[in-house]
XYZ file of C-alpha atoms in Angstrom:
339
model
C 146.658 123.976 141.603
C 147.521 121.841 138.545
C 146.767 118.331 137.357
C 143.455 116.476 137.007
C 142.085 117.738 140.342
C 142.967 121.413 139.806
C 139.348 122.300 139.062
C 138.618 121.726 142.755
C 141.599 123.772 143.909
C 142.824 126.535 141.616
C 139.611 128.617 141.386
C 139.451 128.751 145.186
C 142.559 130.927 145.283
C 140.454 133.862 144.069
C 138.116 133.784 147.056
C 140.989 133.320 149.482
C 142.801 136.340 148.046
C 139.634 138.407 148.335
C 139.343 137.458 152.015
C 143.007 138.290 152.684
C 142.690 141.684 151.021
C 139.478 142.461 152.884
C 141.095 141.551 156.211
C 144.159 143.655 155.482
C 142.028 146.613 154.463
C 140.834 146.524 158.052
C 143.005 145.405 160.945
C 144.311 142.138 159.529
C 144.191 139.304 162.070
C 145.135 140.039 165.684
C 146.238 143.439 164.402
C 148.754 141.918 161.987
C 148.565 141.696 158.172
C 147.554 138.351 156.674
C 149.694 136.676 154.023
C 148.560 134.032 151.537
C 151.203 131.493 150.491
C 150.588 128.943 147.718
C 152.109 125.518 147.111
C 151.034 123.281 144.228
C 151.066 119.660 145.402
C 149.444 118.431 142.129
C 147.339 116.122 144.356
C 150.412 113.951 144.994
C 150.815 112.826 148.598
C 154.612 113.165 148.753
C 154.465 116.675 147.315
C 151.731 117.579 149.786
C 154.003 116.686 152.695
C 156.852 118.610 151.062
C 154.533 121.608 150.727
C 153.366 121.381 154.319
C 156.963 121.373 155.543
C 157.848 124.354 153.368
C 154.785 126.376 154.353
C 155.278 125.735 158.068
C 159.067 125.831 158.403
C 159.823 128.583 155.876
C 156.622 130.640 155.725
C 155.506 130.055 159.335
C 151.871 129.534 158.395
C 149.238 128.790 161.045
C 146.463 127.535 158.734
C 146.598 125.353 155.610
C 143.644 124.526 153.391
C 143.364 122.110 150.485
C 141.320 119.307 148.983
C 142.261 116.623 151.507
C 142.028 112.882 151.059
C 145.376 111.333 150.114
C 147.120 114.691 150.350
C 145.569 115.343 153.745
C 146.662 111.966 155.093
C 150.263 112.762 154.204
C 150.247 116.212 155.832
C 148.113 115.891 158.943
C 150.573 114.069 161.268
C 153.248 116.708 160.588
C 150.790 119.588 160.922
C 149.349 118.161 164.144
C 152.823 117.835 165.658
C 153.472 121.474 164.775
C 150.138 122.834 165.987
C 149.040 123.984 162.522
C 145.365 123.951 161.531
C 144.422 122.003 158.411
C 141.095 122.556 156.651
C 140.404 120.021 153.882
C 137.193 119.856 151.894
C 136.455 116.309 153.056
C 135.000 115.847 156.542
C 136.071 112.212 156.190
C 139.566 113.517 157.059
C 138.405 114.281 160.607
C 139.307 112.025 163.540
C 140.065 111.980 167.272
C 143.821 111.934 166.592
C 143.572 115.064 164.423
C 142.714 117.843 166.898
C 143.592 120.739 164.568
C 141.869 119.414 161.439
C 138.566 121.200 160.795
C 136.286 120.621 157.810
C 132.769 120.904 156.520
C 132.633 123.680 153.922
C 131.341 121.376 151.163
C 129.621 118.952 153.602
C 131.482 116.040 151.976
C 130.548 113.202 152.177
C 127.128 114.170 153.554
C 126.475 116.150 150.382
C 126.877 113.042 148.249
C 123.704 111.647 149.833
C 121.572 114.559 148.672
C 121.766 114.062 144.912
C 120.237 110.566 144.513
C 117.581 111.472 147.087
C 116.679 114.655 145.207
C 116.799 113.019 141.775
C 114.545 110.228 143.057
C 112.013 112.842 144.150
C 111.756 114.441 140.700
C 112.061 111.253 138.609
C 109.894 108.763 140.551
C 109.319 106.745 137.375
C 113.018 105.813 137.072
C 114.474 102.839 138.925
C 118.066 101.913 137.939
C 121.262 103.808 138.659
C 124.914 103.481 137.620
C 127.762 105.188 139.474
C 131.459 105.615 138.694
C 134.528 107.549 139.830
C 138.291 107.086 139.830
C 140.268 104.811 142.155
C 141.005 107.260 144.948
C 140.312 107.044 148.707
C 138.230 110.217 148.763
C 136.196 109.107 145.741
C 135.648 105.691 147.292
C 134.304 107.250 150.503
C 132.007 109.639 148.642
C 130.739 106.956 146.265
C 129.965 104.623 149.163
C 127.848 107.291 150.848
C 126.041 108.104 147.607
C 125.301 104.441 146.890
C 123.965 103.924 150.421
C 121.646 106.914 150.097
C 120.527 105.764 146.650
C 119.641 102.312 147.962
C 117.863 103.820 150.961
C 115.420 105.677 148.703
C 114.835 102.773 146.325
C 117.356 103.061 143.487
C 118.490 99.717 142.059
C 122.259 100.304 141.722
C 123.154 98.234 138.638
C 126.756 99.469 138.255
C 129.115 100.604 141.022
C 132.750 100.667 139.922
C 135.956 102.755 139.896
C 138.207 103.388 136.892
C 141.981 103.782 137.018
C 143.380 107.269 137.437
C 145.511 106.682 134.330
C 142.391 106.314 132.133
C 142.521 108.494 129.011
C 139.903 106.788 126.795
C 136.502 106.772 128.472
C 134.626 105.114 125.596
C 134.994 101.579 127.042
C 134.233 102.838 130.560
C 130.952 104.375 129.452
C 130.139 101.374 127.261
C 130.397 99.136 130.333
C 128.217 101.530 132.323
C 125.482 101.720 129.695
C 125.514 97.954 129.145
C 123.700 97.698 132.500
C 120.838 99.884 131.171
C 120.797 102.551 133.884
C 118.040 105.162 133.954
C 120.344 107.552 135.819
C 124.138 107.925 135.823
C 126.208 109.430 138.624
C 129.832 110.454 138.187
C 130.017 110.779 141.980
C 133.341 112.288 143.117
C 134.999 112.092 139.710
C 137.918 114.514 139.292
C 137.129 117.661 137.283
C 139.365 116.822 134.292
C 137.537 113.537 133.695
C 133.991 114.943 133.803
C 133.947 116.453 130.267
C 135.383 113.247 128.790
C 132.786 111.041 130.475
C 129.914 113.352 129.566
C 131.112 113.453 125.957
C 130.940 109.664 125.818
C 127.530 109.564 127.477
C 126.308 111.908 124.746
C 127.996 110.014 121.898
C 126.670 106.684 123.140
C 123.115 107.980 123.342
C 122.391 108.320 127.058
C 119.622 110.847 127.803
C 118.682 110.237 131.427
C 119.605 112.437 134.391
C 123.287 112.785 135.274
C 124.919 113.944 138.489
C 128.385 114.548 139.920
C 129.951 116.103 142.980
C 130.939 119.062 140.790
C 130.496 119.918 137.099
C 132.290 122.854 135.504
C 130.122 123.632 132.492
C 132.690 125.844 130.787
C 134.749 122.678 130.165
C 131.791 120.418 129.350
C 129.817 122.507 126.850
C 132.590 122.588 124.211
C 132.204 118.802 124.025
C 128.419 118.299 124.071
C 125.417 120.152 122.589
C 123.689 122.533 124.962
C 120.351 120.890 124.131
C 121.631 117.536 125.374
C 123.089 119.139 128.495
C 119.710 120.734 129.251
C 118.039 117.338 128.909
C 120.362 115.429 131.263
C 120.496 118.379 133.710
C 123.835 117.631 135.390
C 122.897 117.857 139.077
C 125.812 118.821 141.331
C 126.499 120.058 144.831
C 127.974 123.557 144.732
C 125.807 126.675 144.616
C 126.803 129.668 142.524
C 126.734 132.885 144.468
C 125.393 134.763 141.434
C 122.243 132.595 141.597
C 119.208 134.889 142.075
C 117.949 132.451 144.745
C 120.186 134.131 147.335
C 118.390 137.424 146.930
C 119.669 140.983 147.000
C 121.062 142.305 149.212
C 122.879 139.224 150.509
C 126.473 138.418 151.354
C 126.489 135.865 148.534
C 125.319 138.442 146.001
C 127.926 140.909 147.268
C 130.668 138.260 146.966
C 129.568 137.542 143.382
C 129.587 141.243 142.472
C 133.019 141.771 143.997
C 134.419 138.634 142.397
C 133.101 139.594 138.956
C 134.445 143.128 139.225
C 137.912 141.800 140.019
C 138.225 138.447 138.246
C 135.421 138.522 135.664
C 135.437 139.745 132.052
C 137.291 143.053 131.805
C 138.313 142.945 135.451
C 141.873 143.827 136.469
C 142.633 140.134 137.210
C 140.348 138.498 134.606
C 140.754 134.711 134.969
C 139.070 133.991 131.645
C 136.224 131.877 133.045
C 132.892 132.647 134.702
C 132.622 132.461 138.486
C 132.269 128.852 139.627
C 131.104 127.003 142.701
C 134.733 126.636 143.803
C 135.756 130.308 143.944
C 134.274 130.742 147.432
C 134.670 127.157 148.640
C 137.727 127.520 150.875
C 136.567 130.689 152.611
C 133.959 129.461 155.131
C 136.304 127.202 157.124
C 138.951 129.933 157.003
C 136.357 132.349 158.391
C 135.598 129.941 161.237
C 139.296 129.555 162.093
C 139.875 133.330 161.934
C 136.877 133.911 164.186
C 138.404 131.472 166.680
C 141.757 133.259 166.497
C 140.193 136.637 167.212
C 138.040 135.252 170.012
C 141.028 133.489 171.615
C 143.285 136.484 171.075
C 146.124 134.191 170.101
C 147.317 131.750 167.408
C 147.869 129.028 170.019
C 146.061 126.054 168.443
C 144.553 124.649 171.646
C 143.133 128.042 172.567
C 141.804 128.541 169.025
C 140.013 125.176 168.804
C 138.496 125.788 172.255
C 137.254 129.181 171.060
C 135.800 127.666 167.882
C 133.892 125.023 169.853
C 132.613 127.616 172.340
C 130.561 129.385 169.654
C 126.916 128.294 169.224
C 127.423 129.223 165.573
C 129.773 131.216 163.342
C 128.629 133.289 160.360
C 130.241 132.230 157.076
C 129.683 132.839 153.377
C 127.367 129.806 153.440
C 125.391 131.089 156.384
C 125.624 130.334 160.128
C 127.696 127.211 160.805
C 127.377 125.116 163.937
C 130.275 123.024 165.219
C 129.432 119.315 165.334
C 130.986 115.985 164.349
C 131.183 113.914 167.533
C 128.730 111.237 166.365
C 130.182 110.899 162.864
C 133.918 111.320 163.361
C 134.558 111.121 167.107
C 135.616 114.771 167.376
C 133.733 118.082 167.418
C 135.585 119.661 164.479
C 132.945 119.546 161.726
C 131.414 122.742 160.386
C 127.703 122.302 159.617
C 126.189 124.976 157.392
C 122.430 125.238 156.929
């Protein structure tokens, strides 16, 4: 909820609170009210374990969600021993020894493959690609998948490196990237706080080709670069906005956007001071799948819940109907696959 990765976490609290309030306006879960408890681990592994212990032992939670990666690795053994579900963003956190870990909302790292494939399809005249992100296990996994997909569709990857998480001056980082003359630059799974700084340097150092990243929050980027330049480089990323007209009206996405804006948007009673992002809804779909399993099982017992989840041919979520897969990729059927 704070620190350089907060852009992936903090906005998601809004969607979670909306879900809790909607549940409690009805019958709650199993006829009991739902409570949302927050713990800020600052994306530090030791604090994540501290938070997991507090949430389970003091607040008696049955479901924890978060970004995953290094923080997930620190929590999952404790949560597994205590029969608590964990829902990270990264499906790479799944494994046979993690029976109560479910993931798939942002299709990471499968989603990382889509961007270089798509960009190749609309810029067939370009050939070279550079890719960077910070030194972090989750970023390394995502970058590896993106590079593999890029190579598979013909990109010549001329730069593939990670910068230190302590980096504050991105001028030399971008200078090294551009020295390889890439036609296309990917920031891969770069943390949200670093994205505006890297894009500012790409602008200042004259890059004008397409740019992508796992996620770009434009409200933090546009104060640092001209809108005309941003329009030229596009900034392809992986999270849809639910206020995008593509969803159509009526649709559950459009309804979510309307409700979010009325509550958290300009002039709303809980105005957060920023437009709705692609993160506001991001933690809800896996929560919806878990809650569906709880109601179907009629209990919070984790073994009964995971059996109920796997028994569904699909579960409706904010992203559409999700099937339950994952055996071939991760050795366990705990991956949520949205359309």
